[in-house]
Coordinates of C-alpha atoms in Angstrom, one line a residue:
X1 CA 18.9 30.9 -13.5
X2 CA 16.4 29.4 -13.0
X3 CA 16.2 25.4 -13.8
X4 CA 12.6 23.2 -14.8
X5 CA 12.1 20.7 -12.3
X6 CA 9.5 18.4 -14.2
X7 CA 7.8 15.8 -12.7
X8 CA 5.5 12.8 -13.6
X9 CA 2.2 12.0 -11.3
X10 CA 0.6 14.5 -8.8
X11 CA -0.4 12.1 -6.0
X12 CA 0.8 11.8 -2.6
X13 CA 4.8 11.4 -3.6
X14 CA 4.8 14.3 -7.1
X15 CA 2.6 16.7 -5.3
X16 CA 4.4 16.3 -2.2
X17 CA 7.5 16.9 -4.0
X18 CA 6.4 19.8 -5.9
X19 CA 5.2 21.9 -2.8
X20 CA 8.4 21.4 -0.6
X21 CA 10.4 22.2 -3.5
X22 CA 8.1 25.5 -3.5
X23 CA 8.8 25.8 -0.2
X24 CA 12.8 26.1 -0.5
X25 CA 13.0 28.3 -3.8
X26 CA 10.7 29.7 -5.5
X27 CA 9.1 30.5 -8.7
X28 CA 11.6 32.8 -10.3
X29 CA 14.3 30.2 -8.7
X30 CA 12.6 27.0 -9.8
X31 CA 9.8 26.1 -12.3
X32 CA 8.1 23.4 -12.2
X33 CA 5.8 21.2 -14.4
X34 CA 4.1 18.5 -12.9
X35 CA 2.3 16.3 -15.6
X36 CA -0.5 13.6 -14.5
X37 CA -2.5 11.4 -17.2
X38 CA -5.5 11.8 -14.4
X39 CA -8.7 13.9 -12.8
X40 CA -7.5 14.7 -9.6
X41 CA -4.2 15.5 -7.7
X42 CA -3.0 14.3 -4.5
X43 CA -5.8 12.2 -2.8
X44 CA -6.6 9.3 -0.4
X45 CA -6.3 5.8 -2.1
X46 CA -6.5 3.7 0.6
X47 CA -9.6 5.6 1.4
X48 CA -11.4 4.5 -1.8
X49 CA -12.9 1.2 -0.3
X50 CA -14.3 3.0 2.5
X51 CA -15.9 6.1 -0.2
X52 CA -16.9 2.9 -2.4
X53 CA -18.8 1.4 0.7
X54 CA -20.3 4.3 2.2
X55 CA -18.2 5.0 4.9
X56 CA -16.8 8.5 3.6
X57 CA -20.0 10.1 1.6
X58 CA -18.5 12.1 -1.2
X59 CA -15.0 12.2 -3.2
X60 CA -14.2 14.7 -2.7
X61 CA -13.8 14.5 1.3
X62 CA -10.5 12.8 -0.1
X63 CA -8.8 15.0 -1.8
X64 CA -6.4 17.2 0.1
X65 CA -5.0 19.3 -1.8
X66 CA -6.7 20.6 -5.5
X67 CA -5.5 21.2 -8.7
X68 CA -6.2 25.0 -7.7
X69 CA -4.5 25.0 -4.4
X70 CA -1.6 23.8 -6.0
X71 CA -1.4 26.5 -9.1
X72 CA -2.2 29.2 -6.4
X73 CA 1.8 28.2 -5.0
X74 CA 2.7 29.1 -8.4
X75 CA 3.2 24.5 -9.2
X76 CA 2.6 24.4 -13.3
X77 CA -0.3 21.7 -13.5
X78 CA -1.3 19.9 -16.5
X79 CA -4.3 17.2 -15.8
X80 CA -4.8 14.8 -17.9
X81 CA -1.3 14.6 -19.8
X82 CA 0.2 11.7 -20.3
X83 CA 4.6 11.4 -20.3
X84 CA 4.8 8.4 -22.9
X85 CA 8.8 8.9 -22.8
X86 CA 12.1 10.2 -20.9
X87 CA 14.8 11.0 -23.1
X88 CA 17.6 10.7 -20.7
X89 CA 20.9 11.9 -22.2
X90 CA 18.6 15.3 -24.0
X91 CA 16.7 15.9 -20.3
X92 CA 13.8 15.6 -21.7
X93 CA 10.1 14.4 -22.1
X94 CA 7.5 13.5 -24.3
X95 CA 3.3 14.0 -23.3
X96 CA 0.5 13.5 -25.1
X97 CA -2.2 15.4 -24.2
X98 CA -5.4 13.3 -23.5
X99 CA -7.9 16.3 -24.2
X100 CA -7.0 17.2 -27.7
X101 CA -4.8 13.7 -28.5
X102 CA -1.8 16.7 -28.9
X103 CA 2.3 15.5 -28.7
X104 CA 5.2 18.0 -27.4
X105 CA 8.7 17.5 -26.1
X106 CA 9.5 20.1 -22.4
X107 CA 12.8 19.9 -20.9
X108 CA 13.5 19.9 -17.7
X109 CA 17.1 20.2 -15.5
X110 CA 15.8 17.6 -13.1
X111 CA 13.1 14.5 -12.9
X112 CA 10.9 13.7 -10.3
X113 CA 9.1 9.5 -11.4
X114 CA 6.5 9.3 -9.3
X115 CA 4.1 7.4 -11.1
X116 CA 2.7 5.4 -8.9
X117 CA 0.8 1.6 -9.1
X118 CA -0.7 -0.4 -11.0
X119 CA -3.1 -2.9 -10.6
X120 CA -2.1 -6.3 -11.4
X121 CA -4.7 -7.4 -14.7
X122 CA -3.9 -10.5 -15.5
X123 CA -4.4 -11.6 -19.3
X124 CA -7.6 -13.7 -18.4
X125 CA -10.5 -14.4 -21.0
X126 CA -13.3 -11.5 -20.5
X127 CA -10.9 -9.5 -18.6
X128 CA -11.8 -6.1 -19.7
X129 CA -16.0 -7.1 -19.7
X130 CA -18.2 -4.5 -18.9
X131 CA -19.1 -5.3 -15.0
X132 CA -14.6 -6.0 -14.6
X133 CA -12.8 -3.5 -11.9
X134 CA -9.6 -2.2 -10.7
X135 CA -9.6 0.0 -8.0
X136 CA -6.6 1.9 -8.0
X137 CA -7.3 5.9 -8.8
X138 CA -10.3 7.3 -7.6
X139 CA -11.8 7.8 -11.9
X140 CA -10.7 4.0 -10.6
X141 CA -13.6 4.1 -7.6
X142 CA -16.0 6.6 -10.0
X143 CA -16.1 3.9 -12.4
X144 CA -16.7 1.1 -10.1
X145 CA -19.5 3.7 -8.0
X146 CA -21.3 4.3 -11.4
X147 CA -21.6 0.3 -12.2
X148 CA -22.8 -0.7 -8.8
X149 CA -25.9 2.1 -9.2
X150 CA -26.5 1.0 -12.5
X151 CA -26.5 -2.6 -12.2
X152 CA -29.2 -4.3 -10.7
X153 CA -28.0 -7.8 -9.7
X154 CA -26.7 -7.8 -6.5
X155 CA -23.6 -10.5 -6.4
X156 CA -20.2 -9.7 -6.1
X157 CA -16.9 -11.8 -7.2
X158 CA -13.9 -9.9 -5.9
X159 CA -11.2 -12.5 -7.0
X160 CA -7.9 -11.9 -4.5
X161 CA -8.0 -11.7 -1.1
X162 CA -5.2 -9.3 0.2
X163 CA -5.6 -5.8 1.4
X164 CA -7.2 -4.8 -1.6
X165 CA -9.3 -8.1 -2.2
X166 CA -10.5 -7.3 2.1
X167 CA -11.4 -3.8 2.3
X168 CA -13.4 -4.2 -0.7
X169 CA -15.0 -7.1 0.1
X170 CA -16.3 -5.1 3.1
X171 CA -17.5 -2.6 0.4
X172 CA -19.6 -4.4 -1.1
X173 CA -21.4 -6.4 1.8
X174 CA -21.5 -2.6 3.1
X175 CA -23.8 -2.1 0.0
X176 CA -26.6 -4.7 0.2
X177 CA -24.1 -6.8 -2.3
X178 CA -23.8 -10.7 -2.1
X179 CA -20.0 -11.3 -2.0
X180 CA -17.3 -14.7 -3.0
X181 CA -13.6 -13.8 -2.8
X182 CA -11.7 -15.5 -4.5
X183 CA -8.2 -16.5 -3.1
X184 CA -4.9 -18.7 -4.6
X185 CA -4.5 -19.6 -1.5
X186 CA -6.0 -22.0 1.3
X187 CA -6.6 -18.1 3.4
X188 CA -7.5 -14.1 3.2
X189 CA -4.6 -12.1 3.9
X190 CA -0.8 -13.6 2.4
X191 CA 0.8 -10.5 4.2
X192 CA -0.1 -13.0 7.7
X193 CA 1.2 -16.5 8.1
X194 CA -1.2 -18.2 7.3
X195 CA -2.4 -19.3 10.7
X196 CA -3.0 -15.5 11.0
X197 CA -4.8 -15.7 7.4
X198 CA -7.8 -18.5 9.6
X199 CA -8.6 -16.1 11.8
X200 CA -9.5 -13.5 9.2
X201 CA -11.5 -16.2 6.7
X202 CA -13.4 -17.0 9.7
X203 CA -14.3 -13.7 10.7
X204 CA -15.0 -12.8 6.7
X205 CA -17.2 -16.2 6.2
X206 CA -19.0 -15.2 9.6
X207 CA -20.1 -12.2 7.7
X208 CA -21.6 -13.8 4.5
X209 CA -18.8 -13.3 2.5
X210 CA -18.5 -16.7 0.4
X211 CA -14.6 -17.4 0.8
X212 CA -13.2 -19.6 -1.8
X213 CA -9.1 -21.3 -0.8
X214 CA -7.6 -22.8 -2.9
X215 CA -9.0 -20.9 -6.2
X216 CA -7.7 -19.5 -8.8
X217 CA -10.3 -17.3 -11.5
X218 CA -9.5 -18.8 -15.0
X219 CA -12.3 -16.8 -17.1
X220 CA -14.3 -13.8 -16.8
X221 CA -18.0 -15.5 -18.3
X222 CA -20.2 -12.6 -20.7
X223 CA -23.5 -12.1 -21.7
X224 CA -24.7 -11.2 -25.3
X225 CA -24.0 -7.6 -24.2
X226 CA -20.3 -8.6 -23.8
X227 CA -21.3 -7.5 -19.9
X228 CA -19.7 -10.1 -16.6
X229 CA -22.1 -13.0 -16.0
X230 CA -19.6 -14.6 -14.2
X231 CA -16.2 -16.0 -12.9
X232 CA -14.9 -19.1 -13.3
X233 CA -11.9 -21.5 -12.4
X234 CA -11.4 -24.7 -12.6
X235 CA -14.0 -26.8 -11.5
X236 CA -17.0 -23.7 -10.8
X237 CA -18.2 -21.1 -11.6
X238 CA -19.7 -18.1 -9.9
X239 CA -22.6 -16.2 -10.7
X240 CA -21.4 -12.1 -10.7
X241 CA -23.1 -8.9 -11.3
X242 CA -20.0 -6.7 -10.9
X243 CA -16.3 -8.8 -10.3
X244 CA -13.6 -6.4 -8.4
X245 CA -9.6 -7.6 -9.1
X246 CA -8.2 -7.5 -6.0
X247 CA -4.9 -9.3 -7.3
X248 CA -2.5 -6.4 -5.9
X249 CA -0.4 -3.9 -7.8
X250 CA 2.8 -3.3 -9.3
X251 CA 5.6 -0.7 -9.4
X252 CA 4.7 1.8 -13.3
X253 CA 7.5 1.6 -14.3
X254 CA 7.1 1.3 -18.0
X255 CA 8.6 4.9 -18.2
X256 CA 11.6 4.5 -16.8
X257 CA 12.1 0.7 -17.8
X258 CA 12.0 2.2 -21.4
X259 CA 14.3 4.2 -20.4
X260 CA 16.9 2.2 -19.4
X261 CA 17.2 4.0 -15.7
X262 CA 17.3 0.2 -13.0
X263 CA 15.2 -1.1 -11.5
X264 CA 14.7 -4.3 -8.9
X265 CA 13.6 -7.9 -8.9
X266 CA 9.4 -6.4 -8.3
X267 CA 9.7 -3.4 -11.3
X268 CA 10.4 -1.5 -8.9
X269 CA 13.0 1.7 -9.5
X270 CA 16.1 1.9 -7.7
X271 CA 17.6 4.4 -5.5
X272 CA 19.4 6.0 -3.2
X273 CA 18.6 7.0 -0.3
X274 CA 17.6 10.6 -1.1
X275 CA 15.4 9.0 -2.9
X276 CA 17.7 10.2 -6.6
X277 CA 17.5 6.6 -8.9
X278 CA 20.8 5.4 -9.0
X279 CA 23.3 6.7 -11.5
X280 CA 21.2 9.5 -12.0
X281 CA 22.1 13.0 -10.8
X282 CA 19.0 14.4 -11.4
X283 CA 16.3 11.9 -11.7
X284 CA 14.2 11.1 -8.4
X285 CA 11.8 8.4 -7.7
X286 CA 9.6 8.5 -4.9
X287 CA 6.8 6.7 -3.8
X288 CA 4.4 2.9 -4.9
X289 CA 6.9 2.6 -8.2
X290 CA 10.5 2.5 -5.9
X291 CA 11.4 0.0 -4.2
X292 CA 12.7 0.6 -0.7
X293 CA 15.1 -1.2 2.1
X294 CA 13.5 -3.3 4.5
X295 CA 15.6 -2.8 7.7
X296 CA 14.6 -6.2 9.0
X297 CA 16.3 -8.2 6.4
X298 CA 17.7 -5.6 4.2
X299 CA 16.5 -7.1 1.1
X300 CA 15.3 -4.1 -1.3
X301 CA 10.9 -4.5 -1.1
X302 CA 7.9 -3.1 -3.5
X303 CA 5.4 -2.1 -0.2
X304 CA 2.4 0.5 -2.3
X305 CA 2.0 2.5 0.6
X306 CA 0.9 6.4 0.6
X307 CA 2.4 6.6 4.1
X308 CA 5.8 5.9 2.7
X309 CA 4.7 8.2 -0.6
X310 CA 4.0 11.7 0.8
X311 CA 7.2 10.4 3.3
X312 CA 9.5 10.2 0.1
X313 CA 7.8 13.0 -2.1
X314 CA 9.7 15.4 0.9
X315 CA 12.8 14.5 0.7
X316 CA 13.1 14.5 -3.2
X317 CA 12.1 18.3 -2.8
X318 CA 14.2 18.5 -0.4
X319 CA 16.9 17.1 -2.9
X320 CA 15.8 19.3 -5.8
X321 CA 15.0 22.7 -4.0
X322 CA 18.6 22.6 -2.8
X323 CA 18.3 20.8 0.7
X324 CA 19.2 17.3 2.0
X325 CA 17.0 14.7 3.5
X326 CA 17.4 10.5 3.1
X327 CA 14.8 8.1 4.1
X328 CA 16.5 5.4 5.8
X329 CA 13.9 2.1 5.1
X330 CA 10.8 1.1 5.8
X331 CA 9.4 -2.6 8.8
X332 CA 6.4 -3.0 6.6
X333 CA 4.0 -1.9 9.1
X334 CA 0.7 -2.6 7.1
X335 CA -3.1 -2.3 9.2
X336 CA -6.9 -3.2 7.5
X337 CA -9.6 -4.1 8.6
X338 CA -13.2 -6.8 7.9
X339 CA -15.7 -4.5 9.7
X340 CA -15.4 -5.0 13.6
X341 CA -12.6 -7.6 12.4
X342 CA -9.2 -5.2 12.7
X343 CA -5.4 -6.9 11.5
X344 CA -1.7 -5.8 11.8
X345 CA 1.0 -6.7 11.2
X346 CA 5.0 -5.0 10.9
X347 CA 8.6 -6.3 10.1
X348 CA 8.9 -10.3 9.2
X349 CA 6.5 -13.1 8.1
X350 CA 7.8 -16.8 8.8
X351 CA 8.9 -17.3 5.2
X352 CA 10.3 -13.6 4.2
X353 CA 12.8 -15.6 8.0
X354 CA 13.1 -18.1 6.4
X355 CA 14.5 -16.2 3.0
X356 CA 16.4 -13.7 4.4
X357 CA 18.7 -17.0 6.4
X358 CA 17.1 -16.3 10.0
X359 CA 16.4 -19.1 12.5
X360 CA 13.7 -17.7 14.7
X361 CA 11.2 -18.2 17.5
X362 CA 6.8 -17.8 17.2
X363 CA 4.8 -17.5 19.9
X364 CA 1.3 -17.1 20.0
X365 CA -0.7 -15.7 22.9
X366 CA -4.6 -14.9 23.2
X367 CA -5.2 -11.3 25.3
X368 CA -8.0 -8.6 25.2
X369 CA -8.0 -5.2 24.4
X370 CA -8.6 -4.5 27.5
X371 CA -8.6 -5.4 31.0
X372 CA -11.2 -8.6 31.4
X373 CA -13.1 -7.1 33.4
X374 CA -14.1 -3.8 31.3
X375 CA -17.2 -3.4 29.5
X376 CA -16.3 -3.9 25.8
X377 CA -13.1 -6.2 26.6
X378 CA -12.6 -8.5 23.4
X379 CA -10.4 -10.3 22.0
X380 CA -7.2 -11.0 20.4
X381 CA -4.3 -12.9 18.7
X382 CA -0.8 -11.1 19.0
X383 CA 1.4 -14.0 17.1
X384 CA 5.6 -12.0 17.6
X385 CA 8.2 -14.0 15.6
X386 CA 11.8 -13.5 17.1
X387 CA 15.5 -14.3 16.1
X388 CA 17.1 -17.1 17.7
X389 CA 19.7 -16.9 20.5
X390 CA 20.0 -13.3 19.6
X391 CA 16.0 -11.9 21.2
X392 CA 15.7 -9.0 18.0
X393 CA 12.5 -8.6 17.4
X394 CA 12.0 -10.1 13.8
X395 CA 7.8 -9.2 13.1
X396 CA 4.3 -9.4 14.6
X397 CA 1.3 -10.1 13.4
X398 CA -2.4 -8.6 15.0
X399 CA -6.2 -10.0 14.8
X400 CA -8.3 -8.7 16.7
X401 CA -11.3 -6.6 18.0
X402 CA -11.1 -2.8 18.5
X403 CA -8.0 -1.5 19.8
X404 CA -6.1 -4.3 18.2
X405 CA -4.3 -2.6 14.7
X406 CA -2.5 0.5 16.0
X407 CA -1.4 -1.5 19.3
X408 CA 1.2 -2.4 16.3
X409 CA 3.2 0.5 16.5
X410 CA 4.9 -0.4 19.4
X411 CA 6.5 -2.9 17.3
X412 CA 7.3 -0.9 14.7
X413 CA 9.8 1.2 16.8
X414 CA 11.3 -1.6 18.3
X415 CA 12.6 -3.1 15.0
X416 CA 13.3 0.4 13.8
X417 CA 15.8 0.7 16.9
X418 CA 16.8 -3.5 16.6
X419 CA 15.5 -4.3 20.2
X420 CA 15.1 -8.0 21.9
X421 CA 12.2 -8.8 22.7
X422 CA 13.4 -8.7 26.2
X423 CA 14.4 -5.5 26.2
X424 CA 10.6 -4.6 24.2
X425 CA 9.2 -6.3 27.7
X426 CA 10.8 -3.8 29.7
X427 CA 8.7 -1.1 27.9
X428 CA 6.8 1.7 29.8
X429 CA 3.3 1.8 27.8
X430 CA 0.4 2.7 28.8
X431 CA -2.0 1.5 31.4
X432 CA -5.3 2.3 32.5
X433 CA -7.6 -0.6 32.4
X434 CA -10.4 1.1 29.9
X435 CA -7.3 0.8 27.8
X436 CA -5.8 -2.4 28.2
X437 CA -4.9 -5.3 29.8
X438 CA -2.1 -4.5 33.5
X439 CA 0.1 -7.0 30.6
X440 CA -0.5 -4.9 26.7
X441 CA -1.0 -7.8 24.4
X442 CA 2.1 -6.9 22.9
X443 CA 4.4 -7.3 26.6
X444 CA 2.8 -11.2 27.1
X445 CA 3.4 -11.5 23.7
X446 CA 6.9 -10.4 24.1
X447 CA 7.9 -12.5 27.5
X448 CA 6.8 -15.7 26.0
X449 CA 8.9 -14.8 23.3
X450 CA 11.7 -14.5 25.5
X451 CA 10.6 -18.0 26.9
X452 CA 10.9 -19.8 24.0
X453 CA 13.8 -17.9 23.1
X454 CA 15.8 -19.1 26.8
X455 CA 14.4 -22.9 25.6
X456 CA 15.7 -22.9 21.9
X457 CA 19.2 -21.2 23.7
X458 CA 22.5 -23.3 21.8
X459 CA 25.2 -23.5 24.9
X460 CA 27.9 -22.2 23.4
X461 CA 31.3 -24.0 24.1

């Protein structure tokens, strides 16, 4: 007898789940119904800043699969349809057609929640004014581009200095805007330790971006037409023709909360290794709406990344389709850039290690991306954390120019394998002068970390 799976959300996790389930089971065996409140499917949200900044020429370049392509695979995809209620005991969802206003109930045998994340939008005076934008979906990106194209002024304020804030600052610089970035912390990128964030702030100021640290926006000032004219802090106003909110995201789990499904400390859904919602045999969840296991600290964390979402979708699709797969967890790897400055991190920061009750040593080294004598060699800073006594690698942060960011993958593999820094020094990495010094910067940091661990060792009686 045919089963029906209802999927809420049609981006990475949702459509990866739909596609994988369809590979495993035919339409006569499994009916797949997908509800999506937006206009687009299977797109790269991570690429939106580069589209806004002009590096990506066309919005459609960010779309991996169109609705028509999904429907050709016998997936019943319904755009501009918002799920507004989940009746868990009754195994059904209530939907609202955003075009017609009509509402209806749809039964399911299996349910997949891929509702993503929502941009943090603090309840500030004026935050909903014309010219103030959050950026999470293609619809958000298009709205921002429309504003940029129609605004005669060239003053922009970016609120927040995480990945979104930093990348949007670059995008606005590329479009010819004068950018002010306002940050609650002293330096940008709180995903790094403060001593590494200093390098980001210095580079951004070198690009002409006004970086305002230790400040919090208290209100958005508007003109007589209701358009944004400035962002205000406790002691200053910063003129703005457009304001971009880069305050991060939160799991979009309002539906799940109302349905009584289990949520973690961040508000993300809690699942087992097969991405099944805990305590519910016929409900799965994945992507930016869930918490995942941090393999280094052992804690549950909310880490919204497209890489995770696609993997979640594959695993969910296997489960829905009658197969089996698991998602073991993450080590917290992420990369970004500010113009030609590359930023990467994986594992724990110092404050993460302290929160996990770990004792650690840290080292920082300066190196170059290529052999020092080879043309184009660029400086690189690597910070490494290792556990006291055991020497287990706990985290790595890298800031540098071309060739810096993807070196973080060496550390990500080492963290996943629970390697010590001494084991890391023996890795057989590729070498040639155009690509690396004879001792790769990550290995140089590992050697210094080995010395720090040995120096810090406490004799065992």
